[in-house]
Protein backbone atom coordinates (compact mmCIF):
# COMPACT_ATOMS: atom_id res chain seq x y z
CA MET A 1 -77.68 -23.29 -2.18
CA SER A 2 -76.49 -25.40 0.75
CA VAL A 3 -78.77 -26.72 3.50
CA ARG A 4 -77.11 -24.39 5.99
CA GLU A 5 -77.60 -21.35 3.73
CA THR A 6 -81.24 -22.31 3.21
CA ASN A 7 -81.80 -22.67 6.96
CA ALA A 8 -80.11 -19.31 7.58
CA LEU A 9 -82.45 -17.58 5.12
CA GLU A 10 -85.47 -19.28 6.67
CA ASP A 11 -84.33 -18.27 10.16
CA ARG A 12 -83.90 -14.64 9.18
CA ALA A 13 -87.21 -14.49 7.36
CA GLY A 14 -88.94 -16.15 10.30
CA SER A 15 -87.39 -13.66 12.70
CA ALA A 16 -88.57 -10.70 10.64
CA ARG A 17 -92.09 -12.11 10.20
CA SER A 18 -92.34 -12.87 13.91
CA ALA A 19 -91.16 -9.40 14.90
CA VAL A 20 -93.88 -7.78 12.78
CA SER A 21 -96.60 -10.20 13.89
CA THR A 22 -95.93 -9.53 17.57
CA ARG A 23 -96.01 -5.76 17.10
CA ALA A 24 -99.14 -5.97 14.97
CA ALA A 25 -100.91 -8.18 17.50
CA PHE A 26 -100.23 -5.72 20.31
CA SER A 27 -101.19 -2.78 18.11
CA ARG A 28 -104.51 -4.34 17.12
CA ARG A 29 -105.27 -5.17 20.73
CA THR A 30 -104.60 -1.60 21.78
CA ARG A 31 -107.04 -0.21 19.20
CA ALA A 32 -109.81 -2.71 19.83
CA GLU A 33 -110.61 -4.68 22.95
CA SER A 34 -112.08 -7.58 21.01
CA ALA A 35 -110.24 -10.90 21.10
CA ILE A 36 -107.77 -11.73 18.36
CA SER A 37 -108.01 -15.13 16.73
CA LEU A 38 -104.56 -16.45 15.91
CA ASP A 39 -103.73 -19.31 13.63
CA PRO A 40 -102.01 -22.11 15.60
CA GLY A 41 -98.87 -21.45 13.61
CA ASP A 42 -98.89 -17.69 14.20
CA THR A 43 -96.02 -16.46 16.35
CA GLY A 44 -97.81 -13.27 17.33
CA CYS A 45 -98.72 -12.63 20.93
CA HIS A 46 -101.14 -10.24 22.57
CA SER A 47 -102.28 -9.33 26.03
CA SER A 48 -105.80 -9.49 27.41
CA ARG A 49 -105.00 -6.48 29.61
CA THR A 50 -102.89 -3.35 29.32
CA ALA A 51 -99.60 -4.12 31.03
CA PHE A 52 -97.51 -1.74 33.13
CA ILE A 53 -95.78 -0.68 29.90
CA ARG A 54 -97.90 1.30 27.47
CA PRO A 55 -98.34 -0.77 24.29
CA SER A 56 -96.88 0.80 21.18
CA ALA A 57 -98.94 1.12 18.01
CA GLU A 58 -95.76 1.39 15.99
CA SER A 59 -95.49 -0.98 13.07
CA ARG A 60 -93.06 -1.15 10.19
CA PRO A 61 -92.41 -3.33 7.15
CA ALA A 62 -90.87 -6.74 7.58
CA GLN A 63 -87.12 -6.56 7.25
CA LEU A 64 -84.07 -8.38 8.48
CA PRO A 65 -82.95 -6.99 11.85
CA PRO A 66 -79.45 -5.55 11.37
CA TYR A 67 -77.94 -7.82 14.00
CA ALA A 68 -79.51 -11.03 12.68
CA ALA A 69 -76.86 -11.39 9.97
CA PRO A 70 -75.27 -14.83 9.55
CA LEU A 71 -72.47 -15.48 11.99
CA THR A 72 -69.96 -16.07 9.20
CA SER A 73 -70.35 -12.47 7.99
CA VAL A 74 -69.06 -11.17 11.30
CA CYS A 75 -67.14 -13.80 13.20
CA GLY A 76 -65.81 -16.26 10.65
CA PRO A 77 -66.25 -19.99 11.22
CA PRO A 78 -68.13 -21.23 14.31
CA GLY A 79 -65.97 -21.00 17.38
CA GLU A 80 -63.78 -18.17 16.02
CA VAL A 81 -64.22 -14.73 17.55
CA ARG A 82 -62.94 -11.54 15.95
CA ARG A 83 -63.39 -7.98 17.11
CA ASP A 84 -65.65 -5.69 15.14
CA ASP A 85 -63.29 -2.76 14.70
CA SER A 86 -66.15 -0.48 13.66
CA VAL A 87 -67.33 -0.34 17.27
CA THR A 88 -64.55 0.88 19.52
CA ASN A 89 -65.70 4.30 20.70
CA PRO A 90 -68.84 4.18 22.87
CA ASP A 91 -69.16 7.96 22.86
CA ALA A 92 -69.46 8.13 19.08
CA SER A 93 -71.60 5.06 18.51
CA SER A 94 -75.03 6.67 18.27
CA GLY A 95 -74.24 9.96 16.57
CA ARG A 96 -75.00 11.90 19.76
CA PRO A 97 -73.03 12.29 22.98
CA ARG A 98 -73.63 9.97 25.90
CA THR A 99 -74.65 11.69 29.08
CA GLY A 100 -75.11 10.28 32.55
CA HIS A 101 -75.40 6.56 33.24
CA PRO A 102 -76.08 3.99 30.51
CA ASP A 103 -79.25 1.93 30.32
CA VAL A 104 -78.75 -1.67 31.47
CA LEU A 105 -80.58 -4.77 30.21
CA VAL A 106 -80.20 -8.35 31.44
CA PHE A 107 -81.37 -11.12 29.09
CA LEU A 108 -81.55 -14.29 31.22
CA THR A 109 -82.39 -17.68 29.75
CA ASP A 110 -83.14 -20.86 31.69
CA GLN A 111 -81.17 -24.11 31.45
CA GLN A 112 -79.12 -23.15 28.39
CA ARG A 113 -75.91 -25.09 27.77
CA TRP A 114 -72.77 -23.12 26.94
CA ASP A 115 -72.25 -25.07 23.70
CA THR A 116 -75.53 -23.97 22.12
CA THR A 117 -73.77 -20.86 20.78
CA GLY A 118 -71.87 -20.43 17.56
CA THR A 119 -68.93 -18.89 19.42
CA HIS A 120 -68.58 -22.20 21.26
CA GLY A 121 -68.79 -24.33 18.14
CA ASN A 122 -72.43 -25.32 17.79
CA PRO A 123 -72.81 -26.01 14.03
CA HIS A 124 -76.54 -25.26 13.72
CA GLY A 125 -76.29 -21.46 13.65
CA LEU A 126 -78.73 -21.14 16.56
CA THR A 127 -77.43 -17.85 17.93
CA PRO A 128 -76.31 -15.44 15.16
CA VAL A 129 -77.43 -12.36 17.09
CA LEU A 130 -75.71 -13.39 20.31
CA ASP A 131 -72.60 -14.41 18.37
CA ARG A 132 -72.40 -10.98 16.82
CA LEU A 133 -72.81 -9.26 20.17
CA ALA A 134 -70.01 -11.47 21.47
CA ALA A 135 -67.78 -10.49 18.54
CA ARG A 136 -68.48 -6.78 19.09
CA GLY A 137 -68.33 -6.93 22.88
CA LEU A 138 -67.07 -9.35 25.52
CA ASP A 139 -67.44 -13.12 25.19
CA VAL A 140 -66.89 -14.71 28.60
CA ASP A 141 -65.42 -17.99 27.41
CA ARG A 142 -65.60 -19.89 30.71
CA SER A 143 -68.62 -18.72 32.68
CA PHE A 144 -70.22 -20.77 35.46
CA THR A 145 -73.25 -20.73 37.67
CA CYS A 146 -72.41 -20.93 41.35
CA GLN A 147 -75.41 -23.22 41.97
CA PRO A 148 -76.93 -25.37 39.18
CA VAL A 149 -80.59 -24.96 40.08
CA CYS A 150 -83.06 -22.16 39.39
CA ALA A 151 -83.72 -20.20 42.58
CA PRO A 152 -80.20 -20.25 44.07
CA SER A 153 -78.60 -19.10 40.84
CA ARG A 154 -81.18 -16.33 40.45
CA ALA A 155 -80.53 -15.17 44.00
CA ALA A 156 -76.84 -14.91 43.13
CA LEU A 157 -77.59 -12.94 39.96
CA GLN A 158 -79.73 -10.48 41.92
CA THR A 159 -77.30 -9.99 44.79
CA GLY A 160 -73.74 -10.87 43.77
CA ARG A 161 -73.66 -13.27 46.74
CA TYR A 162 -73.43 -17.02 47.04
CA PRO A 163 -76.71 -18.90 47.58
CA THR A 164 -75.78 -20.00 51.10
CA ASP A 165 -75.10 -16.35 51.95
CA THR A 166 -78.48 -15.16 50.64
CA GLY A 167 -80.31 -18.03 52.36
CA VAL A 168 -81.66 -19.32 49.02
CA PHE A 169 -79.56 -22.48 48.89
CA ARG A 170 -82.29 -24.51 47.13
CA ASN A 171 -85.58 -24.05 45.31
CA ALA A 172 -88.76 -23.20 47.26
CA LEU A 173 -86.96 -20.71 49.50
CA PRO A 174 -87.80 -17.00 49.10
CA LEU A 175 -85.20 -14.29 48.86
CA PRO A 176 -85.58 -12.73 52.32
CA PRO A 177 -87.43 -9.40 52.32
CA GLY A 178 -85.01 -6.53 52.64
CA THR A 179 -82.21 -8.30 50.78
CA ARG A 180 -80.38 -5.72 48.68
CA THR A 181 -80.61 -6.54 44.99
CA LEU A 182 -79.54 -4.96 41.73
CA ALA A 183 -82.90 -3.17 41.69
CA HIS A 184 -82.11 -1.45 44.98
CA HIS A 185 -78.65 -0.38 43.86
CA PHE A 186 -79.77 0.91 40.46
CA GLY A 187 -82.87 2.50 41.94
CA ALA A 188 -80.84 4.37 44.54
CA ALA A 189 -78.77 5.83 41.69
CA GLY A 190 -81.89 7.22 40.00
CA TYR A 191 -82.62 4.36 37.61
CA GLU A 192 -86.11 3.27 36.64
CA THR A 193 -86.11 -0.48 37.32
CA GLY A 194 -88.28 -3.18 35.74
CA TYR A 195 -88.65 -6.94 35.88
CA ILE A 196 -90.33 -9.11 33.22
CA GLY A 197 -90.74 -12.89 33.18
CA LYS A 198 -89.82 -15.69 35.56
CA TRP A 199 -88.91 -14.69 39.14
CA HIS A 200 -88.66 -17.93 41.18
CA LEU A 201 -87.53 -16.13 44.33
CA ALA A 202 -90.80 -15.95 46.28
CA GLY A 203 -90.93 -19.52 47.59
CA ASP A 204 -93.30 -22.18 46.31
CA GLU A 205 -96.44 -20.88 48.01
CA HIS A 206 -96.65 -18.09 45.41
CA THR A 207 -97.15 -19.49 41.91
CA GLY A 208 -98.23 -16.42 39.97
CA PRO A 209 -98.51 -13.02 41.69
CA VAL A 210 -95.60 -12.06 43.92
CA PRO A 211 -96.17 -9.98 47.07
CA GLU A 212 -94.46 -6.61 46.91
CA GLU A 213 -92.07 -7.42 49.74
CA LEU A 214 -90.77 -10.43 47.78
CA ARG A 215 -90.17 -8.65 44.44
CA GLY A 216 -86.60 -7.64 45.13
CA GLY A 217 -87.25 -3.91 45.06
CA TYR A 218 -88.24 -3.53 41.39
CA ASP A 219 -90.37 -0.49 40.53
CA HIS A 220 -92.19 -1.99 37.57
CA TRP A 221 -93.33 -5.58 37.50
CA LEU A 222 -94.75 -7.97 34.90
CA ALA A 223 -93.83 -11.46 36.02
CA ALA A 224 -94.84 -14.78 37.52
CA ASN A 225 -93.00 -16.41 40.36
CA LEU A 226 -93.23 -19.90 38.83
CA LEU A 227 -93.73 -19.10 35.16
CA GLU A 228 -93.58 -22.79 34.24
CA PHE A 229 -96.87 -23.24 36.13
CA THR A 230 -98.67 -20.13 34.84
CA SER A 231 -97.85 -20.71 31.19
CA ASP A 232 -97.43 -23.17 28.38
CA ALA A 233 -95.56 -22.69 25.14
CA TYR A 234 -98.46 -20.80 23.52
CA GLN A 235 -100.32 -19.38 26.51
CA THR A 236 -98.60 -17.09 29.00
CA THR A 237 -99.93 -15.36 32.10
CA LEU A 238 -97.89 -12.69 33.86
CA TYR A 239 -98.93 -10.49 36.78
CA ASP A 240 -98.44 -6.77 37.28
CA ARG A 241 -97.54 -4.94 40.48
CA ASP A 242 -101.21 -4.97 41.53
CA GLY A 243 -101.40 -8.75 41.10
CA ALA A 244 -103.65 -8.45 38.05
CA PRO A 245 -103.14 -11.14 35.38
CA HIS A 246 -102.09 -10.36 31.80
CA THR A 247 -102.63 -13.27 29.43
CA TYR A 248 -100.76 -13.53 26.14
CA ASP A 249 -101.33 -15.77 23.15
CA GLY A 250 -98.47 -16.59 20.82
CA TYR A 251 -95.19 -18.23 21.72
CA ARG A 252 -94.10 -17.56 25.31
CA ALA A 253 -90.66 -16.12 24.49
CA ASP A 254 -92.30 -13.74 22.00
CA ALA A 255 -94.70 -12.49 24.68
CA LEU A 256 -91.87 -11.63 27.05
CA GLY A 257 -89.89 -10.11 24.23
CA GLU A 258 -92.78 -7.87 23.19
CA ALA A 259 -93.20 -6.68 26.77
CA ALA A 260 -89.50 -5.80 26.77
CA LEU A 261 -89.89 -3.90 23.50
CA GLU A 262 -92.67 -1.83 25.03
CA TRP A 263 -90.34 -0.98 27.91
CA ILE A 264 -87.53 -0.03 25.52
CA ARG A 265 -89.75 2.21 23.38
CA ARG A 266 -91.02 4.24 26.32
CA GLU A 267 -89.75 7.79 26.49
CA ARG A 268 -88.13 8.42 29.85
CA GLU A 269 -85.89 11.01 31.43
CA ARG A 270 -84.08 8.61 33.76
CA PRO A 271 -81.76 5.73 32.83
CA SER A 272 -83.39 2.31 32.97
CA PHE A 273 -82.47 -1.12 34.30
CA LEU A 274 -84.52 -4.01 32.92
CA PHE A 275 -84.16 -7.63 34.02
CA LEU A 276 -85.78 -9.86 31.36
CA SER A 277 -86.06 -13.48 32.49
CA PHE A 278 -87.21 -16.24 30.11
CA LEU A 279 -88.29 -19.81 30.81
CA GLU A 280 -86.87 -21.11 27.53
CA PRO A 281 -85.07 -23.41 26.86
CA HIS A 282 -86.15 -25.09 30.13
CA HIS A 283 -88.40 -28.11 29.75
CA GLN A 284 -92.13 -27.78 30.36
CA ASN A 285 -92.42 -29.31 33.84
CA SER A 286 -95.94 -30.62 33.42
CA ARG A 287 -94.94 -33.06 30.68
CA ASP A 288 -91.11 -33.20 30.56
CA ASP A 289 -90.97 -31.79 27.04
CA TYR A 290 -89.04 -29.05 25.25
CA PRO A 291 -91.79 -27.24 23.30
CA ALA A 292 -90.17 -25.33 20.45
CA PRO A 293 -92.17 -22.92 18.28
CA HIS A 294 -94.26 -24.57 15.58
CA GLY A 295 -91.96 -25.96 12.90
CA TYR A 296 -88.73 -25.34 14.77
CA ARG A 297 -88.29 -28.84 16.16
CA GLU A 298 -88.40 -30.15 12.60
CA ARG A 299 -85.49 -27.89 11.60
CA TYR A 300 -83.20 -29.79 13.93
CA ALA A 301 -84.59 -33.28 13.46
CA ASP A 302 -81.03 -34.57 12.96
CA PRO A 303 -79.33 -32.59 15.74
CA TRP A 304 -75.65 -32.24 16.45
CA THR A 305 -75.03 -33.95 19.79
CA PRO A 306 -72.37 -32.58 22.16
CA SER A 307 -69.56 -35.02 22.81
CA ASP A 308 -70.31 -35.53 26.50
CA LEU A 309 -73.87 -36.64 25.73
CA THR A 310 -72.65 -38.96 22.98
CA ALA A 311 -69.98 -40.54 25.17
CA LEU A 312 -72.18 -40.99 28.22
CA GLY A 313 -75.19 -42.38 26.35
CA GLY A 314 -78.44 -42.88 28.19
CA GLY A 315 -80.41 -39.84 29.21
CA ASN A 316 -82.99 -38.33 26.87
CA ALA A 317 -80.97 -36.04 24.62
CA PRO A 318 -81.94 -37.97 21.45
CA GLU A 319 -85.59 -37.32 22.26
CA HIS A 320 -85.30 -33.66 23.24
CA LEU A 321 -82.33 -31.98 21.54
CA ALA A 322 -84.34 -30.95 18.47
CA GLY A 323 -86.94 -29.12 20.56
CA TYR A 324 -84.26 -27.68 22.83
CA TYR A 325 -82.37 -26.26 19.86
CA GLY A 326 -85.57 -24.82 18.45
CA MET A 327 -86.19 -22.98 21.71
CA VAL A 328 -82.65 -21.60 21.70
CA ARG A 329 -83.10 -20.43 18.11
CA ARG A 330 -86.28 -18.54 18.96
CA LEU A 331 -84.65 -16.87 21.97
CA ASP A 332 -81.97 -15.52 19.67
CA GLU A 333 -84.64 -14.14 17.34
CA VAL A 334 -86.23 -12.34 20.30
CA LEU A 335 -82.81 -10.99 21.23
CA GLY A 336 -82.51 -9.75 17.65
CA ARG A 337 -85.76 -7.78 17.93
CA ILE A 338 -84.53 -6.15 21.12
CA VAL A 339 -81.15 -5.28 19.62
CA ASP A 340 -82.92 -3.96 16.53
CA ALA A 341 -85.16 -1.72 18.66
CA LEU A 342 -82.19 -0.34 20.57
CA ASP A 343 -80.36 0.30 17.31
CA GLU A 344 -83.36 2.15 15.85
CA ARG A 345 -83.41 4.41 18.90
CA GLY A 346 -79.69 5.06 18.58
CA THR A 347 -79.01 3.60 22.02
CA LEU A 348 -77.60 0.15 21.25
CA ASP A 349 -73.99 1.05 21.94
CA GLU A 350 -75.02 3.14 24.94
CA THR A 351 -76.83 0.22 26.59
CA VAL A 352 -75.07 -2.38 28.71
CA ILE A 353 -76.48 -5.77 27.70
CA LEU A 354 -75.79 -8.93 29.70
CA PHE A 355 -76.81 -12.29 28.24
CA THR A 356 -76.45 -15.34 30.46
CA SER A 357 -78.33 -18.41 31.71
CA ASP A 358 -79.06 -19.65 35.21
CA HIS A 359 -77.52 -23.11 34.63
CA GLY A 360 -76.92 -25.72 31.96
CA CYS A 361 -78.49 -29.07 31.05
CA HIS A 362 -77.04 -32.59 30.98
CA PHE A 363 -80.24 -34.31 29.77
CA LYS A 364 -80.37 -36.88 32.58
CA THR A 365 -76.91 -38.28 31.87
CA ARG A 366 -75.48 -37.42 35.32
CA ASN A 367 -78.53 -38.02 37.51
CA ASP A 368 -82.24 -38.56 37.00
CA GLU A 369 -83.00 -34.97 35.92
CA TYR A 370 -81.30 -32.12 34.06
CA LYS A 371 -78.97 -30.28 36.43
CA ARG A 372 -77.88 -30.38 40.11
CA SER A 373 -74.46 -31.80 39.31
CA VAL A 374 -70.96 -30.32 39.25
CA HIS A 375 -70.25 -31.31 35.64
CA ASP A 376 -69.71 -28.59 33.05
CA ALA A 377 -72.87 -29.60 31.17
CA SER A 378 -74.76 -28.54 34.30
CA VAL A 379 -72.74 -25.53 35.46
CA ARG A 380 -71.17 -23.88 32.40
CA VAL A 381 -73.30 -21.22 30.70
CA PRO A 382 -73.03 -18.76 27.80
CA THR A 383 -72.25 -15.23 28.95
CA VAL A 384 -71.85 -12.14 26.76
CA LEU A 385 -71.56 -8.46 27.67
CA HIS A 386 -72.05 -5.66 25.16
CA GLY A 387 -72.10 -1.90 25.46
CA PRO A 388 -70.09 0.78 27.27
CA GLY A 389 -66.93 -0.69 28.70
CA PHE A 390 -67.11 -3.85 26.60
CA HIS A 391 -66.77 -2.67 23.00
CA GLY A 392 -64.18 -4.73 21.14
CA ALA A 393 -63.13 -6.55 24.33
CA GLY A 394 -62.88 -9.96 22.62
CA ARG A 395 -62.85 -13.27 24.46
CA LEU A 396 -62.09 -13.38 28.19
CA PRO A 397 -60.10 -16.46 29.27
CA GLU A 398 -60.52 -16.06 33.05
CA LEU A 399 -63.01 -18.24 34.92
CA VAL A 400 -66.09 -16.23 35.87
CA SER A 401 -68.88 -16.97 38.35
CA HIS A 402 -72.45 -15.68 38.47
CA VAL A 403 -71.52 -13.72 41.59
CA ASP A 404 -69.15 -11.64 39.41
CA LEU A 405 -71.91 -10.43 37.09
CA PRO A 406 -73.85 -8.04 39.40
CA PRO A 407 -70.65 -6.17 40.39
CA THR A 408 -69.75 -5.96 36.70
CA LEU A 409 -73.11 -4.39 35.80
CA LEU A 410 -72.86 -1.78 38.55
CA ASP A 411 -69.28 -0.98 37.61
CA ALA A 412 -70.19 -0.65 33.93
CA ALA A 413 -72.93 1.81 34.89
CA GLY A 414 -70.46 3.91 36.85
CA LEU A 415 -71.95 2.92 40.20
CA PRO A 416 -70.08 1.74 43.31
CA VAL A 417 -69.89 -1.98 44.00
CA PRO A 418 -71.15 -2.72 47.53
CA ALA A 419 -68.66 -4.42 49.83
CA ARG A 420 -71.42 -6.91 50.70
CA MET A 421 -71.18 -8.42 47.22
CA GLN A 422 -68.91 -11.46 47.10
CA GLY A 423 -68.09 -11.31 43.41
CA ARG A 424 -65.80 -8.93 41.52
CA SER A 425 -66.27 -6.73 38.48
CA LEU A 426 -64.75 -7.98 35.24
CA LEU A 427 -63.91 -4.49 34.04
CA PRO A 428 -60.48 -4.24 35.74
CA LEU A 429 -59.45 -7.30 33.71
CA LEU A 430 -60.34 -5.43 30.54
CA ARG A 431 -58.55 -2.29 31.68
CA GLY A 432 -55.22 -4.05 31.99
CA GLY A 433 -55.22 -6.03 35.21
CA ALA A 434 -57.03 -6.84 38.42
CA GLU A 435 -55.72 -6.32 41.94
CA PRO A 436 -55.63 -8.61 43.77
CA PRO A 437 -55.03 -11.10 40.93
CA TRP A 438 -58.13 -12.77 39.52
CA PRO A 439 -58.93 -16.15 41.15
CA GLU A 440 -57.81 -19.22 39.23
CA GLU A 441 -60.92 -21.18 40.17
CA VAL A 442 -64.66 -20.82 40.74
CA LEU A 443 -66.67 -22.27 43.60
CA ILE A 444 -69.78 -24.32 42.87
CA GLN A 445 -72.39 -25.20 45.50
CA VAL A 446 -74.82 -28.09 44.99
CA SER A 447 -78.08 -28.72 46.84
CA GLU A 448 -81.20 -30.90 46.52
CA SER A 449 -79.36 -33.83 44.89
CA GLU A 450 -76.53 -33.72 47.46
CA VAL A 451 -74.84 -31.30 49.84
CA GLY A 452 -71.83 -30.80 47.64
CA ARG A 453 -69.09 -28.33 46.87
CA ALA A 454 -66.80 -28.21 43.86
CA LEU A 455 -63.81 -26.31 42.58
CA ARG A 456 -63.43 -25.70 38.86
CA THR A 457 -59.97 -24.58 37.75
CA GLY A 458 -58.54 -24.32 34.26
CA ARG A 459 -57.38 -27.93 34.42
CA TRP A 460 -59.18 -29.67 37.28
CA LYS A 461 -62.73 -30.28 38.42
CA TYR A 462 -62.76 -31.39 42.05
CA GLY A 463 -65.98 -32.17 43.88
CA ALA A 464 -66.73 -33.23 47.44
CA VAL A 465 -69.95 -34.32 49.13
CA ALA A 466 -71.11 -34.28 52.74
CA PRO A 467 -71.85 -37.85 53.85
CA GLY A 468 -75.12 -38.16 55.72
CA ALA A 469 -76.21 -34.58 55.09
CA ASP A 470 -79.80 -33.86 54.03
CA PRO A 471 -79.64 -32.01 50.69
CA TRP A 472 -83.08 -30.46 51.18
CA HIS A 473 -82.61 -29.16 54.71
CA ASP A 474 -78.85 -28.70 55.19
CA ALA A 475 -77.41 -25.63 53.53
CA SER A 476 -73.85 -26.71 54.25
CA ALA A 477 -71.79 -29.16 56.26
CA GLY A 478 -68.70 -29.29 58.43
CA HIS A 479 -67.23 -32.37 56.75
CA TYR A 480 -66.92 -33.34 53.09
CA THR A 481 -65.30 -36.29 51.36
CA ASP A 482 -63.83 -36.69 47.89
CA ALA A 483 -66.36 -37.45 45.17
CA TYR A 484 -65.02 -36.29 41.77
CA LEU A 485 -61.69 -35.46 40.19
CA TYR A 486 -61.46 -34.83 36.45
CA ASP A 487 -58.46 -33.74 34.41
CA LEU A 488 -60.17 -31.34 32.02
CA HIS A 489 -57.15 -31.10 29.73
CA ALA A 490 -57.17 -34.83 29.04
CA ASP A 491 -60.87 -35.45 29.69
CA PRO A 492 -62.99 -32.37 28.87
CA ASP A 493 -66.20 -34.43 28.89
CA GLU A 494 -65.55 -35.55 32.49
CA LEU A 495 -65.83 -39.26 31.82
CA THR A 496 -63.02 -40.66 34.00
CA ASN A 497 -63.16 -40.00 37.74
CA LEU A 498 -59.58 -39.91 39.06
CA VAL A 499 -60.39 -39.73 42.77
CA GLY A 500 -58.14 -42.22 44.55
CA GLU A 501 -55.42 -42.37 41.89
CA PRO A 502 -52.15 -42.63 43.88
CA ALA A 503 -50.23 -40.54 41.35
CA LEU A 504 -52.60 -37.62 41.96
CA ALA A 505 -52.54 -37.68 45.77
CA ASP A 506 -50.63 -34.38 45.98
CA VAL A 507 -52.95 -32.75 43.44
CA LEU A 508 -55.93 -33.89 45.46
CA ASP A 509 -54.47 -32.56 48.72
CA GLY A 510 -53.93 -29.17 47.12
CA LEU A 511 -57.44 -29.04 45.70
CA ARG A 512 -58.96 -29.96 49.06
CA ALA A 513 -57.17 -27.05 50.70
CA ARG A 514 -58.18 -24.64 47.95
CA LEU A 515 -61.80 -25.78 48.14
CA ALA A 516 -61.87 -25.34 51.92
CA ASP A 517 -60.45 -21.83 51.49
CA ARG A 518 -63.10 -20.90 48.92
CA ILE A 519 -65.91 -22.32 51.06
CA ALA A 520 -64.74 -20.20 53.99
CA ALA A 521 -64.42 -17.12 51.77
CA SER A 522 -68.05 -17.57 50.69
CA GLY A 523 -69.19 -17.07 54.28
CA GLU A 524 -69.56 -20.69 55.37
CA PRO A 525 -67.57 -22.23 58.22
CA ARG A 526 -64.31 -23.71 56.97
CA PRO A 527 -64.96 -27.47 56.64
CA LEU A 528 -62.81 -30.54 56.96
CA ILE A 529 -62.34 -32.28 53.61
CA GLY A 530 -60.79 -35.71 53.27
CA PRO A 531 -60.89 -39.03 51.46
CA ALA A 532 -64.02 -41.13 51.40
CA ALA A 533 -64.06 -44.32 53.43
CA GLY A 534 -62.11 -47.06 51.66
CA GLN A 535 -60.80 -44.67 49.01
CA ARG A 536 -57.76 -45.93 47.09
CA GLY A 537 -54.47 -44.08 47.32
CA HIS A 538 -54.78 -42.98 50.96
């Protein structure tokens, strides 16, 4: 048996064992209020209080979740995507007719690079469940955050609006009370709405509990504003809608996953919208480490290194990739438990599932931290949609922004897309065409490290910065100068900055105009954009 086959078997067995241990831990805690002593290697998690979701005492024998099959059994070699022709009719998928609006579930990870997935060529088999969902549903090949830092990107995912439009253009700024979010739109349509995990939209003065007016309109709540400061890898504290703490032992991603399973297993008469937000695979801020589950770092002790990190050198990828990959692997196992639970209930193909991440990670190769740059390592993220409207959709080549995802979810649920949203639903693309034509670029805003704006097209990455602007206090600027120009066809790792090349002067002029147009369309004043002082070629 090959090393890869052995690892695949270990991964599947570990996923099944972990699924049972988490359910058993919650079940035991429900029956007896005494503390549970867990072995340091145990992946089970339990709560010291009863959360807003009633714990389930259900337990079943360990078995391989049906969607945790090896990627090669569904999709072929890594990087190849084929449709699963057995899932083409959403009305016949569960053996009973669909009625009303579908359930909707968002599975958000933190700081996950696009190339951690098998569909994008990662050779470690980290994401077999996600890869299968991508093969059965829609794999958004080129998906980008509109702001590569936590709070702004999360504001965009809640509202379908650019960070400067929401007012959350950097971390430490709260989403203004009264801002219409997905929770408001789904709730108004009769959905039961819930939020579990990391929020990061209540400013920095609220670490754990979040005041009701800053919760974005969610009915049910089990979260922490700054989860990285209320938890460690094996100790997690979340807060309910009354501000009461719920402390979980076991691995952090497992704790959030078990809370989601309790939500899924609840009997309800209304459709549900759940936003499940993980901290993994973000580093642990208190010690700049990537704490994988016990034994998982060792699995990837000789990690595959993406070509941009190899070419750039420096940074800390050699130190942290193994732990990072271990965290990604565990997230996929949690996803497998959720998919398994939906399948057992007969609702998997009647549930719209969105998987995405808030931003990527360049491992300190572009600046002195992990993100806040316009490079693809920082802004490109994995995005998969599965469920009604997405069955057998294949791989989408268009460039997609975070602001396009909230309109897509509402559209997939049969709900109107508010005119206030600045993104567009992807579903018209899958139905045969979009009018007006889909944009050929995405806009990226950068704060904290610089006041910057960038345009990412199929071929070019063009970035501009505002000289003299304060990246912590200035949301935008009236004047930007050239900073980056990469030919992504010839230089996909963005190693050679072509700003100032005389032969590309016309290309640069065109990109400046397009960037200014997109900035204005996002709600900012149209800026002046020109060459930097002393720039060659002008």
